[in-house]
Amino acid sequence: MKKKHLIQIIKTLCLALFIRGLFCLSPAWGEVRYFEFALRGYSDSENFIAATSNPATIAQVEAQLQAPEDQRRMHINGNIAAGNGGVNHCWGWHHVTNQWALAEMSMELCDGRPSHVEDDLDYWLNTVGGFCPWSSYALREVGKDSVAEGDVNNDNAVNLDDALVSLQIASGLDGPPCLSMFADVNGDDSIGIEEAIYILQVFVRILESSEP
């Protein structure tokens, strides 16, 4: 297929997706904020991310972040659910948004490491139901600038694979394990048609710029 024909096909697809998107209302962007947690004495491979829009929880985390790392004594405690929640790196679980807070003390049952949860998801999700790693502490706030716009599958590249994943999600199918909501391009806190259009437009620009 000639390059010009491919470009025209992609442009037509973008237009069709845009028109469809006009009739698919997305939820408004909320005041959800994202915080990365680390575990004392362990590598950053144990880091995880949790989301919240609860003002009280946000105030707790902000107060911890103002202190030096070695003085951040409060750990996360809250309910967890299956999947990475679109933000929790490539873990197969995540803290449920607005169902966690910081604590000074928690019961031992929910203490552990993120990798422990990952290794026995059924037990942690269906028996324990929560996660409260005592050695965890708020490391930093993270946001959309931590992932390139359009990098939906979180592989450090924006290409047609991301467009396909976006269309897959827009169709109601499950996304990849490492789905990143930070790749959202239009600020609606979701992945779908708009991201597919953006990625296809990027691809068209690349093709056009490579023409002789």
GROMACS .gro file of C-alpha atoms in nm:
model
  212
    1MET     CA    1   0.000   0.000   0.000
    2LYS     CA    2   0.136   0.339  -0.097
    3LYS     CA    3   0.223   0.577   0.184
    4LYS     CA    4  -0.018   0.849   0.062
    5HIS     CA    5  -0.307   0.602   0.059
    6LEU     CA    6  -0.219   0.488   0.412
    7ILE     CA    7  -0.210   0.849   0.533
    8GLN     CA    8  -0.553   0.915   0.379
    9ILE     CA    9  -0.699   0.603   0.539
   10ILE     CA   10  -0.568   0.703   0.882
   11LYS     CA   11  -0.703   1.058   0.843
   12THR     CA   12  -1.045   0.919   0.750
   13LEU     CA   13  -1.035   0.688   1.051
   14CYS     CA   14  -0.944   0.981   1.278
   15LEU     CA   15  -1.244   1.177   1.148
   16ALA     CA   16  -1.477   0.882   1.204
   17LEU     CA   17  -1.346   0.832   1.557
   18PHE     CA   18  -1.381   1.203   1.630
   19ILE     CA   19  -1.745   1.204   1.517
   20ARG     CA   20  -1.817   0.897   1.726
   21GLY     CA   21  -1.647   1.058   2.023
   22LEU     CA   22  -1.885   1.354   2.008
   23PHE     CA   23  -2.162   1.118   2.113
   24CYS     CA   24  -1.964   0.942   2.386
   25LEU     CA   25  -1.961   1.170   2.686
   26SER     CA   26  -1.669   1.119   2.922
   27PRO     CA   27  -1.672   1.195   3.294
   28ALA     CA   28  -1.533   1.534   3.391
   29TRP     CA   29  -1.175   1.550   3.519
   30GLY     CA   30  -1.185   1.531   3.897
   31GLU     CA   31  -0.939   1.647   4.159
   32VAL     CA   32  -0.779   1.305   4.183
   33ARG     CA   33  -0.414   1.313   4.284
   34TYR     CA   34  -0.159   1.037   4.265
   35PHE     CA   35   0.112   0.952   4.516
   36GLU     CA   36   0.398   0.707   4.490
   37PHE     CA   37   0.496   0.506   4.796
   38ALA     CA   38   0.826   0.335   4.870
   39LEU     CA   39   0.928   0.073   5.127
   40ARG     CA   40   1.216   0.134   5.364
   41GLY     CA   41   1.499  -0.110   5.310
   42TYR     CA   42   1.379  -0.226   4.968
   43SER     CA   43   1.452  -0.126   4.609
   44ASP     CA   44   1.220   0.087   4.399
   45SER     CA   45   1.089  -0.233   4.238
   46GLU     CA   46   0.855  -0.244   4.540
   47ASN     CA   47   0.721   0.109   4.481
   48PHE     CA   48   0.352   0.152   4.411
   49ILE     CA   49   0.106   0.433   4.337
   50ALA     CA   50  -0.228   0.515   4.498
   51ALA     CA   51  -0.491   0.769   4.394
   52THR     CA   52  -0.723   0.984   4.604
   53SER     CA   53  -0.941   1.291   4.589
   54ASN     CA   54  -1.016   1.287   4.963
   55PRO     CA   55  -0.904   1.626   5.102
   56ALA     CA   56  -0.820   1.477   5.442
   57THR     CA   57  -0.602   1.205   5.289
   58ILE     CA   58  -0.433   1.453   5.056
   59ALA     CA   59  -0.356   1.676   5.354
   60GLN     CA   60  -0.204   1.377   5.536
   61VAL     CA   61   0.022   1.292   5.244
   62GLU     CA   62   0.123   1.653   5.182
   63ALA     CA   63   0.223   1.689   5.546
   64GLN     CA   64   0.439   1.377   5.518
   65LEU     CA   65   0.603   1.499   5.197
   66GLN     CA   66   0.707   1.822   5.367
   67ALA     CA   67   0.919   1.622   5.611
   68PRO     CA   68   1.257   1.461   5.527
   69GLU     CA   69   1.218   1.104   5.400
   70ASP     CA   70   1.361   0.951   5.715
   71GLN     CA   71   1.099   1.133   5.922
   72ARG     CA   72   0.794   1.018   5.726
   73ARG     CA   73   0.653   0.777   5.980
   74MET     CA   74   0.301   0.714   5.850
   75HIS     CA   75   0.219   0.423   5.620
   76ILE     CA   76  -0.066   0.359   5.379
   77ASN     CA   77  -0.365   0.148   5.484
   78GLY     CA   78  -0.668   0.074   5.269
   79ASN     CA   79  -0.875  -0.156   5.054
   80ILE     CA   80  -0.728  -0.309   4.741
   81ALA     CA   81  -0.880  -0.440   4.418
   82ALA     CA   82  -0.764  -0.638   4.115
   83GLY     CA   83  -0.578  -0.475   3.827
   84ASN     CA   84  -0.335  -0.186   3.834
   85GLY     CA   85  -0.617   0.069   3.835
   86GLY     CA   86  -0.455   0.243   3.542
   87VAL     CA   87  -0.186   0.396   3.761
   88ASN     CA   88  -0.015   0.137   3.980
   89HIS     CA   89   0.281   0.050   3.757
   90CYS     CA   90   0.252  -0.312   3.639
   91TRP     CA   91   0.115  -0.456   3.963
   92GLY     CA   92  -0.193  -0.677   3.938
   93TRP     CA   93  -0.362  -0.487   4.220
   94HIS     CA   94  -0.419  -0.130   4.339
   95HIS     CA   95  -0.548   0.061   4.638
   96VAL     CA   96  -0.907   0.159   4.568
   97THR     CA   97  -0.935   0.533   4.506
   98ASN     CA   98  -1.063   0.715   4.816
   99GLN     CA   99  -1.060   0.396   5.022
  100TRP     CA  100  -0.720   0.441   5.181
  101ALA     CA  101  -0.550   0.678   5.424
  102LEU     CA  102  -0.225   0.709   5.618
  103ALA     CA  103  -0.188   0.545   5.956
  104GLU     CA  104   0.064   0.525   6.237
  105MET     CA  105  -0.042   0.174   6.337
  106SER     CA  106  -0.225  -0.108   6.156
  107MET     CA  107  -0.298  -0.474   6.221
  108GLU     CA  108  -0.030  -0.719   6.118
  109LEU     CA  109  -0.263  -0.915   5.889
  110CYS     CA  110  -0.240  -0.655   5.612
  111ASP     CA  111   0.134  -0.588   5.649
  112GLY     CA  112   0.365  -0.710   5.376
  113ARG     CA  113   0.535  -0.607   5.054
  114PRO     CA  114   0.378  -0.528   4.717
  115SER     CA  115   0.548  -0.835   4.573
  116HIS     CA  116   0.382  -1.049   4.843
  117VAL     CA  117   0.043  -0.926   4.724
  118GLU     CA  118   0.138  -0.991   4.363
  119ASP     CA  119   0.252  -1.345   4.440
  120ASP     CA  120  -0.079  -1.439   4.608
  121LEU     CA  121  -0.347  -1.212   4.465
  122ASP     CA  122  -0.636  -1.442   4.554
  123TYR     CA  123  -0.544  -1.442   4.923
  124TRP     CA  124  -0.480  -1.070   4.948
  125LEU     CA  125  -0.782  -0.964   4.743
  126ASN     CA  126  -1.040  -1.210   4.872
  127THR     CA  127  -0.925  -1.292   5.226
  128VAL     CA  128  -0.730  -0.992   5.354
  129GLY     CA  129  -0.900  -0.735   5.132
  130GLY     CA  130  -0.657  -0.460   5.223
  131PHE     CA  131  -0.290  -0.372   5.227
  132CYS     CA  132  -0.103  -0.177   5.495
  133PRO     CA  133   0.274  -0.221   5.451
  134TRP     CA  134   0.424  -0.091   5.775
  135SER     CA  135   0.751   0.005   5.608
  136SER     CA  136   0.582   0.214   5.339
  137TYR     CA  137   0.604   0.592   5.326
  138ALA     CA  138   0.494   0.866   5.087
  139LEU     CA  139   0.777   0.917   4.839
  140ARG     CA  140   0.642   1.180   4.600
  141GLU     CA  141   0.342   1.304   4.408
  142VAL     CA  142   0.324   1.183   4.050
  143GLY     CA  143   0.114   1.292   3.755
  144LYS     CA  144   0.068   1.297   3.383
  145ASP     CA  145   0.420   1.424   3.322
  146SER     CA  146   0.553   1.086   3.440
  147VAL     CA  147   0.432   0.917   3.119
  148ALA     CA  148   0.437   1.041   2.760
  149GLU     CA  149   0.097   1.144   2.623
  150GLY     CA  150  -0.043   0.852   2.429
  151ASP     CA  151   0.184   0.587   2.583
  152VAL     CA  152  -0.121   0.386   2.686
  153ASN     CA  153   0.054   0.052   2.727
  154ASN     CA  154   0.336   0.208   2.929
  155ASP     CA  155   0.621   0.074   2.714
  156ASN     CA  156   0.803   0.408   2.681
  157ALA     CA  157   0.695   0.451   2.319
  158VAL     CA  158   0.394   0.601   2.141
  159ASN     CA  159   0.295   0.399   1.836
  160LEU     CA  160   0.010   0.211   1.669
  161ASP     CA  161   0.007  -0.044   1.951
  162ASP     CA  162  -0.118   0.233   2.179
  163ALA     CA  163  -0.389   0.328   1.929
  164LEU     CA  164  -0.509  -0.032   1.916
  165VAL     CA  165  -0.515  -0.055   2.296
  166SER     CA  166  -0.714   0.271   2.315
  167LEU     CA  167  -0.971   0.138   2.068
  168GLN     CA  168  -0.985  -0.189   2.257
  169ILE     CA  169  -1.067  -0.007   2.581
  170ALA     CA  170  -1.319   0.220   2.405
  171SER     CA  171  -1.494  -0.096   2.284
  172GLY     CA  172  -1.533  -0.218   2.642
  173LEU     CA  173  -1.257  -0.478   2.633
  174ASP     CA  174  -0.991  -0.517   2.901
  175GLY     CA  175  -0.670  -0.319   2.862
  176PRO     CA  176  -0.314  -0.445   2.912
  177PRO     CA  177  -0.178  -0.522   3.260
  178CYS     CA  178   0.042  -0.211   3.253
  179LEU     CA  179  -0.228   0.029   3.134
  180SER     CA  180  -0.134   0.388   3.220
  181MET     CA  181  -0.410   0.644   3.275
  182PHE     CA  182  -0.134   0.906   3.281
  183ALA     CA  183  -0.125   0.870   2.902
  184ASP     CA  184  -0.463   1.048   2.889
  185VAL     CA  185  -0.436   1.328   2.632
  186ASN     CA  186  -0.755   1.527   2.689
  187GLY     CA  187  -0.779   1.541   3.068
  188ASP     CA  188  -1.091   1.327   3.113
  189ASP     CA  189  -0.913   1.076   3.338
  190SER     CA  190  -0.983   0.790   3.097
  191ILE     CA  191  -0.839   0.614   2.794
  192GLY     CA  192  -1.043   0.575   2.477
  193ILE     CA  193  -1.125   0.726   2.141
  194GLU     CA  194  -0.950   1.058   2.200
  195GLU     CA  195  -0.620   0.885   2.269
  196ALA     CA  196  -0.658   0.670   1.956
  197ILE     CA  197  -0.716   0.983   1.746
  198TYR     CA  198  -0.413   1.157   1.898
  199ILE     CA  199  -0.184   0.860   1.837
  200LEU     CA  200  -0.303   0.816   1.477
  201GLN     CA  201  -0.246   1.186   1.414
  202VAL     CA  202   0.109   1.153   1.548
  203PHE     CA  203   0.162   0.857   1.317
  204VAL     CA  204   0.034   1.058   1.018
  205ARG     CA  205   0.275   1.342   1.096
  206ILE     CA  206   0.562   1.095   1.108
  207LEU     CA  207   0.463   0.948   0.772
  208GLU     CA  208   0.419   1.289   0.612
  209SER     CA  209   0.753   1.413   0.741
  210SER     CA  210   0.928   1.111   0.593
  211GLU     CA  211   0.790   1.172   0.244
  212PRO     CA  212   1.052   1.270  -0.016
   0.00000   0.00000   0.00000
